[in-house]
Coordinates of N, CA and C in Angstrom, one line a residue:
R81 N 39.4 -44.1 5.9 CA 39.9 -43.1 4.7 C 39.3 -43.3 3.5
R82 N 39.0 -42.5 3.0 CA 38.3 -42.4 1.8 C 39.4 -42.7 0.4
P83 N 38.8 -43.5 -0.2 CA 39.7 -44.1 -1.2 C 40.0 -42.8 -2.6
N84 N 41.1 -43.0 -3.3 CA 41.6 -42.0 -4.2 C 40.5 -41.8 -5.2
N85 N 39.9 -42.7 -5.7 CA 38.7 -42.7 -6.8 C 37.3 -42.3 -6.3
A86 N 37.2 -42.2 -4.7 CA 35.8 -41.7 -4.5 C 35.4 -40.4 -4.1
P87 N 34.5 -40.3 -5.2 CA 33.6 -38.9 -5.1 C 33.8 -38.2 -3.6
P88 N 34.0 -36.8 -3.9 CA 34.0 -36.0 -2.1 C 32.8 -36.1 -1.6
P89 N 32.6 -36.2 -0.4 CA 31.4 -36.2 0.3 C 30.7 -34.8 0.1
P90 N 29.3 -34.9 -0.1 CA 28.8 -33.5 0.0 C 28.9 -32.6 0.9
R91 N 28.7 -31.1 0.5 CA 29.1 -29.7 1.5 C 27.9 -30.1 2.4
R92 N 28.2 -29.8 3.4 CA 27.1 -29.5 4.2 C 26.6 -27.9 4.4
P93 N 25.6 -27.6 4.3 CA 25.3 -26.5 4.5 C 25.4 -25.8 5.5
S94 N 25.8 -24.3 5.4 CA 26.3 -23.5 6.3 C 24.9 -23.2 7.2
N95 N 25.1 -22.6 8.4 CA 24.1 -22.5 9.3 C 23.7 -20.8 9.0
N96 N 24.7 -20.2 7.9 CA 24.4 -18.8 7.8 C 23.9 -18.7 6.4
A97 N 23.8 -19.5 5.9 CA 23.8 -19.4 4.4 C 22.2 -18.9 4.2
R98 N 21.9 -17.8 3.5 CA 20.6 -17.3 3.5 C 19.9 -18.1 2.2
P99 N 18.4 -18.4 2.2 CA 17.7 -19.2 1.4 C 17.7 -18.1 0.2
P100 N 17.3 -18.5 -0.8 CA 17.0 -17.5 -2.2 C 15.9 -16.8 -1.7
Q101 N 15.7 -15.6 -2.0 CA 14.5 -14.8 -1.9 C 14.2 -14.6 -3.4
R102 N 12.8 -14.4 -3.3 CA 11.9 -14.2 -4.6 C 11.7 -12.9 -4.5
R103 N 12.2 -12.3 -5.8 CA 12.0 -10.8 -6.1 C 10.9 -10.4 -7.5
D104 N 9.7 -10.1 -7.2 CA 8.8 -9.9 -8.2 C 9.1 -8.7 -9.1
F105 N 9.8 -7.7 -8.4 CA 10.4 -6.5 -9.0 C 11.8 -6.4 -9.1
P106 N 12.6 -5.6 -10.1 CA 14.2 -5.5 -9.8 C 13.9 -4.9 -8.6
P107 N 15.4 -5.3 -8.5 CA 16.0 -4.5 -6.9 C 16.0 -2.9 -7.1
A108 N 15.8 -2.0 -5.7 CA 15.8 -0.9 -6.3 C 17.3 -0.3 -6.6
A109 N 17.3 0.9 -7.2 CA 18.4 1.4 -7.7 C 19.3 2.0 -6.4
K110 N 20.5 2.2 -6.5 CA 21.5 2.5 -5.5 C 21.0 3.8 -5.0
R111 N 20.4 4.7 -6.1 CA 20.3 5.7 -5.6 C 18.7 6.3 -5.3
L112 N 18.3 7.2 -4.8 CA 16.8 7.3 -4.3 C 16.1 7.7 -5.8
Q113 N 15.1 7.4 -5.9 CA 14.1 7.7 -6.8 C 13.7 9.3 -6.6
P114 N 13.4 10.0 -7.7 CA 13.1 11.2 -7.6 C 11.6 11.3 -6.7
P115 N 11.6 12.6 -6.2 CA 10.4 12.9 -5.6 C 9.2 12.6 -6.8
P116 N 8.1 11.9 -6.2 CA 6.9 11.7 -7.0 C 6.0 12.8 -7.2
K117 N 5.9 12.9 -8.6 CA 4.7 13.9 -9.0 C 3.2 13.6 -8.7
E118 N 3.0 12.2 -8.6 CA 2.0 11.5 -8.1 C 2.1 10.3 -7.3
V119 N 1.2 10.3 -6.3 CA 1.0 9.0 -5.5 C -0.4 8.4 -5.4
V120 N -0.7 7.4 -6.0 CA -1.6 6.7 -5.9 C -1.7 5.5 -4.7
L121 N -2.9 6.0 -3.5 CA -3.1 5.1 -2.5 C -4.0 4.2 -2.8
V122 N -3.8 2.9 -2.5 CA -5.1 1.9 -2.9 C -5.4 1.4 -1.6
H123 N -6.6 1.5 -1.2 CA -7.2 1.5 -0.1 C -8.3 0.1 -0.1
G124 N -8.5 -0.6 1.1 CA -9.7 -1.4 1.1 C -9.5 -2.2 2.0
F125 N -10.5 -3.3 2.5 CA -10.5 -4.4 3.3 C -9.5 -5.3 2.9
A126 N -8.8 -5.9 4.0 CA -7.8 -7.1 3.9 C -8.5 -8.1 2.8
H127 N -7.5 -8.6 2.0 CA -8.3 -9.7 1.0 C -9.5 -9.1 0.1
S128 N -9.5 -8.1 -0.1 CA -10.4 -7.4 -0.9 C -10.1 -7.3 -2.4
G129 N -9.2 -7.2 -2.8 CA -8.3 -7.1 -4.2 C -7.5 -6.1 -4.4
T130 N -6.8 -5.5 -3.3 CA -6.1 -4.4 -3.2 C -4.6 -4.5 -4.3
T131 N -4.3 -5.9 -4.1 CA -3.0 -6.5 -4.9 C -3.0 -6.5 -6.4
V132 N -4.6 -6.8 -6.4 CA -4.8 -6.9 -8.0 C -4.9 -5.6 -8.8
V133 N -5.6 -4.7 -8.0 CA -6.2 -3.4 -8.6 C -4.7 -2.6 -8.7
A134 N -3.9 -2.8 -7.7 CA -2.6 -1.7 -7.4 C -1.9 -2.2 -8.2
Q135 N -1.5 -4.0 -8.8 CA -0.6 -4.1 -9.6 C -1.0 -3.7 -11.3
R136 N -2.4 -3.6 -11.4 CA -2.9 -3.1 -12.7 C -2.5 -1.7 -12.9
L137 N -2.8 -1.1 -11.7 CA -2.6 0.4 -11.9 C -0.9 0.8 -12.1
R138 N -0.2 0.0 -11.5 CA 1.3 0.2 -12.0 C 1.7 0.1 -13.1
E139 N 1.0 -1.0 -13.8 CA 1.6 -1.3 -15.2 C 0.8 -0.3 -16.1
A140 N -0.6 0.3 -15.7 CA -1.5 1.2 -16.7 C -0.4 2.5 -16.5
R141 N 0.1 2.8 -15.4 CA 0.8 4.2 -15.3 C 2.2 4.1 -15.3
R142 N 2.8 3.0 -15.6 CA 4.4 2.6 -15.6 C 5.0 3.3 -14.1
A143 N 4.3 2.9 -13.1 CA 4.7 3.4 -12.0 C 5.5 2.9 -11.0
C144 N 6.2 3.5 -9.9 CA 7.1 2.5 -9.0 C 6.1 2.0 -8.2
W145 N 6.6 0.6 -7.7 CA 5.8 0.1 -6.6 C 6.5 0.4 -5.1
V146 N 5.8 0.8 -4.1 CA 6.4 1.1 -2.9 C 6.4 -0.2 -1.9
G147 N 7.5 -1.1 -2.5 CA 7.7 -2.4 -1.7 C 8.8 -3.3 -2.6
E148 N 9.1 -4.3 -1.9 CA 10.2 -5.0 -2.7 C 9.4 -6.0 -3.4
N149 N 8.2 -6.2 -3.4 CA 7.6 -7.1 -4.2 C 5.9 -6.8 -4.2
R150 N 4.9 -7.2 -4.9 CA 3.8 -6.9 -5.2 C 3.0 -7.2 -3.8
Y151 N 3.4 -8.1 -3.0 CA 2.9 -8.5 -1.6 C 3.1 -7.5 -0.5
V152 N 4.0 -6.8 -1.1 CA 4.5 -5.7 0.2 C 3.6 -4.4 0.5
E153 N 3.1 -4.4 1.4 CA 2.4 -2.7 1.5 C 3.3 -1.8 2.1
A154 N 2.8 -0.7 1.7 CA 3.7 0.7 1.8 C 4.0 1.0 3.2
Q155 N 2.8 0.6 3.8 CA 2.9 0.8 5.4 C 4.3 0.4 6.0
W156 N 4.5 -0.6 5.5 CA 5.6 -1.8 6.0 C 6.9 -1.2 5.8
T157 N 7.0 -0.1 5.1 CA 8.5 0.5 4.4 C 8.7 1.5 5.4
Q158 N 8.1 1.9 6.0 CA 8.4 3.5 6.6 C 8.3 3.0 8.2
D159 N 8.6 4.1 9.1 CA 8.3 3.9 10.4 C 7.9 5.3 11.0
A160 N 7.4 6.1 10.2 CA 6.8 7.6 10.6 C 5.4 7.3 11.3
Y161 N 4.6 6.4 10.7 CA 3.6 6.2 11.4 C 3.3 4.7 11.6
P162 N 2.2 4.2 12.7 CA 1.9 3.1 12.8 C 1.6 2.2 11.7
A163 N 2.0 1.0 11.5 CA 1.4 0.1 10.7 C 0.7 -1.2 11.3
W164 N -0.1 -1.7 10.6 CA -1.1 -2.9 11.0 C -0.1 -4.0 11.1
H165 N 0.2 -4.8 12.1 CA 1.0 -6.1 12.1 C 2.7 -6.0 11.0
P166 N 3.4 -5.1 11.8 CA 4.5 -5.0 10.8 C 5.7 -5.9 11.2
G167 N 5.0 -7.1 10.5 CA 6.1 -8.3 10.6 C 6.9 -8.7 9.3
Y168 N 7.0 -7.4 8.3 CA 7.8 -7.5 7.2 C 9.1 -7.1 7.3
G169 N 10.1 -7.7 8.5 CA 11.2 -7.5 8.9 C 11.3 -6.6 10.3
G170 N 10.3 -6.3 10.7 CA 10.1 -5.6 12.2 C 10.3 -4.1 11.6
K171 N 10.1 -3.9 10.6 CA 10.3 -2.1 10.5 C 9.6 -1.0 11.1
N172 N 8.5 -1.6 11.5 CA 7.6 -0.5 12.3 C 7.3 -0.7 13.6
A173 N 8.0 -1.9 14.0 CA 7.6 -2.4 15.6 C 7.9 -1.4 16.4
R174 N 9.0 -0.5 16.6 CA 9.2 0.5 17.4 C 7.9 1.7 17.3
T175 N 7.7 2.2 16.1 CA 6.3 2.8 15.7 C 5.2 2.4 16.6
C176 N 5.0 1.0 16.4 CA 3.4 0.8 17.2 C 3.6 0.7 18.8
Q177 N 5.2 0.6 19.4 CA 5.2 0.4 20.6 C 5.3 1.9 21.3
N178 N 5.7 2.7 20.4 CA 5.8 4.2 20.9 C 4.0 4.9 20.9
H179 N 3.5 4.5 20.1 CA 2.3 5.2 19.9 C 1.2 4.3 20.5
S180 N 1.0 4.4 21.8 CA 0.3 3.4 22.4 C -1.6 3.9 22.4
D181 N -1.7 5.2 21.9 CA -3.1 5.3 21.7 C -3.5 4.7 20.3
W182 N -2.9 5.1 19.2 CA -3.2 4.0 18.1 C -3.4 2.6 18.4
A183 N -2.1 1.9 18.9 CA -2.2 0.5 19.2 C -3.3 0.2 20.2
H184 N -3.9 1.0 20.9 CA -5.3 0.4 21.9 C -6.4 0.8 21.4
A185 N -6.8 1.6 20.2 CA -7.8 2.0 19.6 C -8.3 0.6 18.8
K186 N -9.7 0.6 19.2 CA -10.4 -0.4 18.7 C -11.0 -0.3 17.3
T187 N -11.5 0.9 17.0 CA -12.2 1.2 15.7 C -11.4 1.9 14.7
P188 N -12.1 1.6 13.4 CA -11.0 2.5 12.3 C -11.1 4.4 12.9
D189 N -12.5 4.8 13.7 CA -12.5 5.9 13.6 C -11.6 6.4 14.8
Q190 N -11.6 5.4 16.0 CA -10.4 5.9 17.1 C -9.0 6.1 16.6
K191 N -8.6 4.8 15.6 CA -7.2 4.7 15.0 C -6.7 5.9 14.1
A192 N -8.0 6.5 13.5 CA -7.6 7.8 12.7 C -7.5 8.7 13.3
A193 N -8.2 9.0 14.8 CA -8.1 10.1 15.3 C -6.6 10.2 16.0
A194 N -6.3 8.8 16.6 CA -4.9 8.7 16.9 C -3.8 9.0 15.9
L195 N -4.0 8.7 14.8 CA -3.1 9.2 13.9 C -3.2 10.7 13.6
R196 N -4.4 11.3 13.4 CA -4.3 12.8 13.4 C -3.4 13.4 14.6
H197 N -3.6 12.6 15.7 CA -2.7 13.4 16.9 C -1.2 13.1 16.6
L198 N -0.6 12.4 15.7 CA 0.8 12.6 15.3 C 1.2 13.6 14.8
A199 N 0.2 14.4 13.9 CA 0.8 15.4 13.1 C -0.2 16.6 13.3
P200 N -0.7 17.1 14.3 CA -2.0 18.1 14.6 C -1.5 19.4 13.8
T201 N -0.4 19.9 13.7 CA -0.1 21.4 12.9 C 0.5 21.2 11.8
P202 N 0.6 22.1 10.9 CA 0.9 22.0 9.5 C 2.4 21.8 9.5
K203 N 3.0 22.3 10.2 CA 4.4 21.9 10.5 C 4.8 20.8 10.9
D204 N 4.1 19.8 11.5 CA 3.9 18.2 12.1 C 3.7 17.4 10.7
R205 N 2.7 18.1 10.0 CA 2.1 17.2 8.7 C 3.4 17.4 7.9
R206 N 4.0 18.4 7.6 CA 5.3 18.5 6.6 C 6.4 17.7 7.2
R207 N 6.8 17.5 8.2 CA 7.7 16.9 8.9 C 7.5 15.4 8.5
L208 N 6.4 14.7 9.0 CA 5.9 13.4 9.1 C 5.9 13.2 7.5
G209 N 5.3 13.9 6.7 CA 5.2 13.7 5.3 C 6.5 13.6 4.4
K210 N 7.2 14.3 4.9 CA 8.5 14.2 4.4 C 9.3 13.0 4.8
A211 N 9.2 12.5 6.0 CA 9.6 11.1 6.2 C 9.2 9.9 5.8
V212 N 7.8 10.2 5.5 CA 7.0 9.0 4.5 C 7.9 9.2 3.2
V213 N 7.8 10.1 2.3 CA 8.4 10.3 1.1 C 9.3 9.8 1.0
L214 N 10.2 10.2 1.8 CA 11.5 9.9 1.6 C 11.9 8.0 2.0
A215 N 11.1 7.7 3.0 CA 11.0 6.4 3.0 C 10.6 5.5 1.6
W216 N 9.4 5.9 1.2 CA 8.8 5.4 -0.3 C 9.8 5.6 -0.9
R217 N 10.4 6.6 -1.4 CA 11.7 6.8 -2.4 C 12.5 5.7 -2.1
R218 N 12.9 5.5 -1.0 CA 14.1 4.3 -0.7 C 13.4 2.8 -1.1
A219 N 12.2 2.8 -1.0 CA 11.8 1.5 -1.3 C 11.1 1.3 -2.6
A220 N 11.0 2.3 -3.2 CA 10.3 2.4 -4.4 C 10.8 1.5 -5.6
R221 N 10.2 0.6 -6.4 CA 10.7 -0.4 -7.2 C 10.0 -0.2 -8.8
P222 N 11.0 0.3 -9.6 CA 10.4 1.0 -11.0 C 10.1 -0.5 -11.8
R223 N 9.0 0.2 -12.5 CA 8.3 -0.8 -13.5 C 9.5 -1.1 -14.7
G224 N 10.6 -0.4 -15.2 CA 11.2 -0.6 -16.4 C 12.5 0.3 -15.8
P225 N 13.5 0.2 -17.0 CA 14.7 1.2 -16.4 C 14.3 2.5 -16.5
G226 N 15.2 3.3 -15.7 CA 14.9 4.5 -15.3 C 14.2 5.2 -14.2
P227 N 14.2 6.1 -13.8 CA 13.3 6.7 -13.1 C 11.7 6.8 -13.1
C228 N 11.0 6.8 -11.9 CA 9.4 7.1 -12.4 C 9.0 7.9 -11.4
R229 N 8.0 8.7 -11.8 CA 7.6 9.9 -10.9 C 6.3 9.8 -10.6
V230 N 5.8 8.5 -10.7 CA 4.4 8.3 -10.3 C 4.5 6.9 -9.3
F231 N 4.1 6.7 -8.0 CA 4.3 6.1 -6.9 C 3.1 5.3 -6.7
V232 N 2.7 4.0 -6.8 CA 1.7 3.4 -6.2 C 1.8 2.4 -4.8
A233 N 1.3 2.9 -4.2 CA 1.0 2.5 -2.6 C -0.1 1.7 -2.3
K234 N 0.2 0.5 -2.0 CA -0.7 -0.5 -1.2 C -0.8 -0.4 -0.1
D235 N -2.3 0.1 0.3 CA -2.4 0.3 1.6 C -3.7 -0.2 2.3
P236 N -4.0 -1.6 2.3 CA -5.1 -2.1 2.9 C -5.7 -1.9 4.3
R237 N -6.1 -0.5 4.5 CA -6.6 -0.3 5.6 C -7.4 1.1 5.7
F238 N -8.3 1.4 6.4 CA -9.1 2.6 6.3 C -8.7 3.9 7.3
D239 N -8.0 3.5 8.2 CA -7.8 4.7 9.2 C -6.9 5.6 8.4
T240 N -6.0 5.5 7.3 CA -5.1 6.2 6.4 C -5.9 7.1 5.5
I241 N -7.2 6.8 5.1 CA -7.5 7.4 4.3 C -7.5 9.0 3.9
D242 N -7.6 9.5 5.3 CA -7.5 11.0 5.4 C -6.5 11.5 5.7
F243 N -5.7 10.7 6.6 CA -4.1 11.2 7.2 C -3.1 11.0 6.0
L244 N -3.1 10.1 5.2 CA -2.1 10.0 4.6 C -2.1 11.1 3.5
P245 N -3.0 11.5 2.7 CA -3.1 12.4 1.8 C -3.0 13.9 2.5
A246 N -3.2 14.3 3.7 CA -2.6 15.1 4.5 C -1.2 15.6 4.7
A247 N -0.4 14.0 4.7 CA 0.4 14.4 5.1 C 1.4 14.5 4.0
L248 N 1.0 13.8 3.2 CA 1.6 13.6 1.6 C 1.4 15.5 0.9
R249 N 0.4 15.7 1.2 CA 0.0 17.6 0.8 C 1.1 18.2 1.4
G250 N 1.4 17.9 2.4 CA 2.3 18.8 3.8 C 3.8 18.6 3.0
A251 N 4.2 17.6 2.3 CA 5.2 17.1 1.7 C 5.6 17.8 0.6
D252 N 4.4 18.5 -0.3 CA 4.6 19.2 -1.4 C 4.3 18.0 -2.6
V253 N 3.8 16.8 -2.4 CA 3.5 16.0 -3.4 C 2.4 16.6 -4.4
P254 N 2.7 16.9 -5.7 CA 1.7 18.0 -6.8 C 0.4 17.0 -6.6
S255 N 0.2 15.7 -6.5 CA -0.9 14.9 -7.2 C -1.2 13.9 -6.1
I256 N -1.9 13.5 -5.6 CA -2.7 12.4 -4.8 C -3.8 11.9 -4.9
T257 N -4.1 10.7 -5.5 CA -4.9 10.0 -6.0 C -5.5 8.6 -5.1
T258 N -6.5 8.7 -4.5 CA -7.0 7.4 -3.7 C -8.2 6.6 -4.6
V259 N -7.7 5.5 -4.5 CA -8.4 4.4 -4.9 C -8.8 3.6 -4.2
L260 N -10.4 3.5 -3.8 CA -10.9 2.2 -3.1 C -11.5 1.1 -3.9
V261 N -11.1 -0.1 -3.0 CA -11.4 -1.1 -3.7 C -12.5 -2.0 -2.9
M262 N -13.6 -2.1 -3.4 CA -14.6 -2.9 -2.9 C -15.1 -4.1 -3.3
R263 N -15.5 -4.8 -2.2 CA -15.7 -6.6 -2.7 C -16.9 -6.6 -1.9
H264 N -17.4 -7.8 -2.6 CA -18.7 -8.3 -1.9 C -18.5 -8.4 -0.3
P265 N -19.6 -8.2 0.4 CA -18.9 -8.6 2.0 C -19.1 -10.0 2.4
W266 N -19.8 -10.8 1.5 CA -19.8 -12.3 1.9 C -18.8 -12.8 1.1
A267 N -18.0 -12.3 0.1 CA -16.8 -13.1 -0.7 C -16.2 -14.0 0.3
R268 N -15.7 -15.2 0.0 CA -15.2 -16.2 0.8 C -13.6 -15.4 1.4
Q269 N -13.1 -14.9 0.4 CA -11.7 -14.2 0.8 C -11.8 -13.3 1.8
Y270 N -12.9 -12.5 2.1 CA -13.1 -11.3 3.1 C -12.9 -11.9 4.2
L271 N -12.2 -11.2 5.1 CA -12.1 -11.6 6.4 C -12.5 -10.5 7.4
S272 N -11.7 -9.3 7.5 CA -12.0 -8.0 8.2 C -10.8 -7.2 7.8
E273 N -10.8 -5.8 8.5 CA -9.9 -4.9 8.2 C -8.5 -5.5 8.7
N274 N -8.3 -6.4 9.7 CA -7.6 -7.1 10.2 C -7.4 -8.4 10.2
S275 N -6.4 -8.7 9.2 CA -6.6 -9.9 8.4 C -6.3 -11.2 9.4
R276 N -5.7 -10.8 10.8 CA -5.5 -12.2 11.5 C -6.5 -12.3 12.7
T277 N -7.7 -11.6 12.5 CA -8.6 -11.6 13.3 C -9.7 -13.1 12.6
P278 N -10.5 -13.5 13.5 CA -11.4 -14.6 13.0 C -12.4 -13.6 12.0
P279 N -13.2 -14.2 11.0 CA -14.3 -13.8 10.6 C -15.4 -13.4 11.1
P280 N -16.1 -12.3 10.8 CA -17.5 -12.2 11.4 C -18.3 -13.7 11.7
P281 N -19.0 -14.0 12.9 CA -19.4 -14.8 13.1 C -20.7 -15.3 12.5
S282 N -21.3 -14.1 11.8 CA -22.8 -14.4 10.9 C -22.8 -13.5 9.8
A283 N -23.5 -13.9 8.9 CA -23.7 -12.9 7.7 C -23.9 -11.5 7.7
A284 N -25.0 -11.2 8.8 CA -25.3 -10.3 9.5 C -24.3 -9.1 10.0
A285 N -23.4 -9.8 10.8 CA -22.3 -9.6 11.4 C -21.2 -8.9 10.4
A286 N -21.3 -9.8 9.2 CA -20.2 -9.4 8.1 C -20.8 -8.3 7.4
L287 N -22.1 -8.1 7.2 CA -22.6 -6.8 6.7 C -22.3 -5.5 7.5
A288 N -23.0 -5.9 8.6 CA -22.7 -4.6 9.8 C -21.1 -4.0 9.4
Q289 N -20.5 -4.8 9.8 CA -18.7 -4.5 9.7 C -18.4 -3.9 8.4
W290 N -18.8 -5.0 7.4 CA -18.5 -4.2 5.9 C -18.9 -3.0 5.9
S291 N -20.3 -2.5 6.2 CA -21.1 -1.2 5.9 C -20.4 -0.1 6.9
A292 N -20.1 -0.5 8.1 CA -19.5 0.5 8.7 C -17.8 0.9 8.4
G293 N -17.3 0.0 8.0 CA -16.0 0.4 7.3 C -16.2 1.1 6.1
W294 N -17.2 1.2 5.1 CA -17.2 1.8 4.2 C -18.1 3.1 4.4
R295 N -18.8 3.2 5.2 CA -19.3 4.6 5.6 C -18.2 5.5 6.1
R296 N -17.3 4.8 6.8 CA -16.1 5.5 7.3 C -15.1 6.0 6.2
A297 N -15.1 5.0 5.3 CA -14.0 5.3 3.9 C -14.7 6.3 3.3
L298 N -15.9 6.3 2.7 CA -16.2 7.4 2.0 C -16.7 8.5 2.6
S299 N -16.4 8.7 3.8 CA -16.6 9.8 4.2 C -15.5 10.6 4.6
A300 N -14.2 9.9 4.3 CA -13.1 10.4 4.5 C -12.0 10.9 3.3
V301 N -12.8 10.4 2.5 CA -12.0 10.7 1.1 C -12.2 12.0 0.7
G302 N -10.7 12.3 -0.2 CA -10.6 13.8 -0.4 C -11.4 14.4 -1.9
E303 N -10.5 15.1 -2.7 CA -11.3 15.6 -3.8 C -10.9 14.7 -5.1
R304 N -9.8 13.9 -4.8 CA -9.4 13.1 -6.1 C -9.3 11.5 -5.7
W305 N -10.5 10.7 -6.1 CA -10.6 9.5 -5.5 C -11.7 8.9 -6.6
C306 N -11.7 7.4 -6.5 CA -12.5 6.5 -7.5 C -12.6 5.2 -6.6
L307 N -14.0 4.8 -6.8 CA -14.2 3.4 -6.4 C -14.0 2.5 -7.7
V308 N -13.3 1.3 -7.2 CA -13.2 0.2 -8.0 C -13.9 -1.2 -7.5
R309 N -14.9 -1.8 -8.0 CA -15.4 -2.9 -7.4 C -15.0 -4.2 -8.1
M310 N -14.4 -4.9 -7.1 CA -13.6 -6.4 -7.4 C -14.3 -7.0 -8.4
E311 N -15.4 -7.2 -8.1 CA -16.3 -8.2 -9.2 C -16.2 -7.4 -10.6
D312 N -16.5 -6.1 -10.9 CA -16.4 -5.4 -12.1 C -15.0 -5.7 -12.7
L313 N -14.0 -5.9 -11.9 CA -12.3 -5.9 -12.6 C -12.3 -7.3 -12.9
L314 N -12.9 -8.3 -12.0 CA -12.7 -9.5 -12.6 C -13.4 -9.9 -14.0
L315 N -14.5 -9.1 -14.0 CA -15.3 -9.1 -15.5 C -14.6 -8.5 -16.6
A316 N -13.9 -7.6 -16.1 CA -13.6 -6.6 -17.3 C -12.1 -6.0 -16.7
Q317 N -11.1 -7.1 -17.2 CA -9.6 -7.1 -16.8 C -9.0 -5.6 -17.1
D318 N -9.5 -5.0 -18.2 CA -9.2 -3.7 -18.8 C -9.8 -2.2 -18.2
A319 N -10.6 -2.6 -17.2 CA -11.6 -1.5 -16.9 C -10.7 -0.3 -16.1
V320 N -9.8 -0.7 -15.3 CA -9.0 0.4 -14.7 C -8.3 0.9 -15.5
E321 N -7.4 0.1 -16.3 CA -6.3 0.9 -17.3 C -7.0 1.9 -18.4
A322 N -8.2 1.6 -18.6 CA -9.0 2.2 -19.6 C -9.7 3.8 -18.7
A323 N -9.7 3.3 -17.6 CA -10.5 4.5 -17.2 C -9.3 5.7 -16.7
F324 N -8.0 4.9 -16.3 CA -6.9 6.1 -16.5 C -6.4 6.5 -17.4
R325 N -6.8 5.7 -18.5 CA -6.4 6.5 -19.8 C -7.3 7.5 -20.4
R326 N -8.5 7.4 -20.1 CA -9.7 8.5 -20.3 C -9.1 9.3 -19.5
Q327 N -8.9 9.4 -18.3 CA -8.7 10.5 -17.5 C -7.2 11.4 -18.3
G328 N -6.3 10.5 -18.4 CA -5.0 11.2 -19.0 C -5.3 12.0 -20.2
A329 N -6.3 11.3 -21.1 CA -6.8 12.1 -22.2 C -7.3 13.3 -22.1
V330 N -8.6 13.3 -21.0 CA -9.1 14.5 -20.6 C -8.2 15.5 -20.2
E331 N -7.2 15.2 -19.2 CA -6.5 16.4 -18.4 C -5.5 16.8 -19.7
A332 N -5.0 16.1 -20.7 CA -4.1 16.5 -21.8 C -4.9 17.5 -22.6
A333 N -6.1 17.2 -23.1 CA -7.1 18.1 -23.3 C -6.7 19.6 -22.9
F334 N -7.2 19.5 -21.8 CA -7.5 20.5 -21.1 C -6.1 21.6 -20.6
R335 N -5.0 20.5 -20.9 CA -4.0 21.4 -20.7 C -3.6 22.2 -21.9
Q336 N -3.6 21.5 -23.2 CA -3.6 22.3 -24.6 C -4.4 23.6 -24.4
Q337 N -5.5 23.4 -24.0 CA -6.7 24.5 -24.1 C -6.5 25.4 -22.9
G338 N -5.1 25.3 -21.9 CA -4.9 26.0 -20.8 C -6.0 26.6 -19.9
A339 N -6.6 25.2 -19.7 CA -7.6 25.4 -18.7 C -7.4 24.9 -17.2
V340 N -6.0 24.0 -17.3 CA -5.2 23.3 -16.3 C -3.8 24.0 -15.9

């Protein structure tokens, strides 16, 4: 028996106790964020700096981040189209299983073609786009109090560069900006578009894969896009914010003149 003056034994942790979860951003509001006026899609190879660029765009635009924290990719928060490695809570596992054409495709061009087959008609694109926007509104984390009308969606893949803008336009999103993040093909952090595969076996193979990916990316962009070199951003931390400020100033001037 324990003496009366002995301290109580430590409580054993419950098997059902949940570990503390890290949150980089405030929890989502109980109600949906309003429909976005603009969606900024940030694409690039895995480990090329899309997180850094997307985070700085979020700060510059005072935008919502689509996801619980800065490491969450927008593709993981929805199940309307297939996601690469939907390990974030298994949100997208059902989609990958159902869309076998996309799952079995080996190249970005083949995967892009499989995505286009998901919504071949304007009616299909509208339906799919509305499902994506609704899921992103639920997942969006604002930068501060109050709603935000710009969403930043980190999407480090190349097969969705033309697919997502088409779907979002079908859902009546007024403005869609595509930001491509390029990094030197022999950077140590660079692996491949699919980050769970081993790196290319040689420098020549890495360059060939890098070149093929970027040829595909640059041929798929729409009307409103820009290219950010990660090395330039590392040397000039304010480059992205300054570019967006200049763009906003130009657009404001045109609006005052009634040109747009």
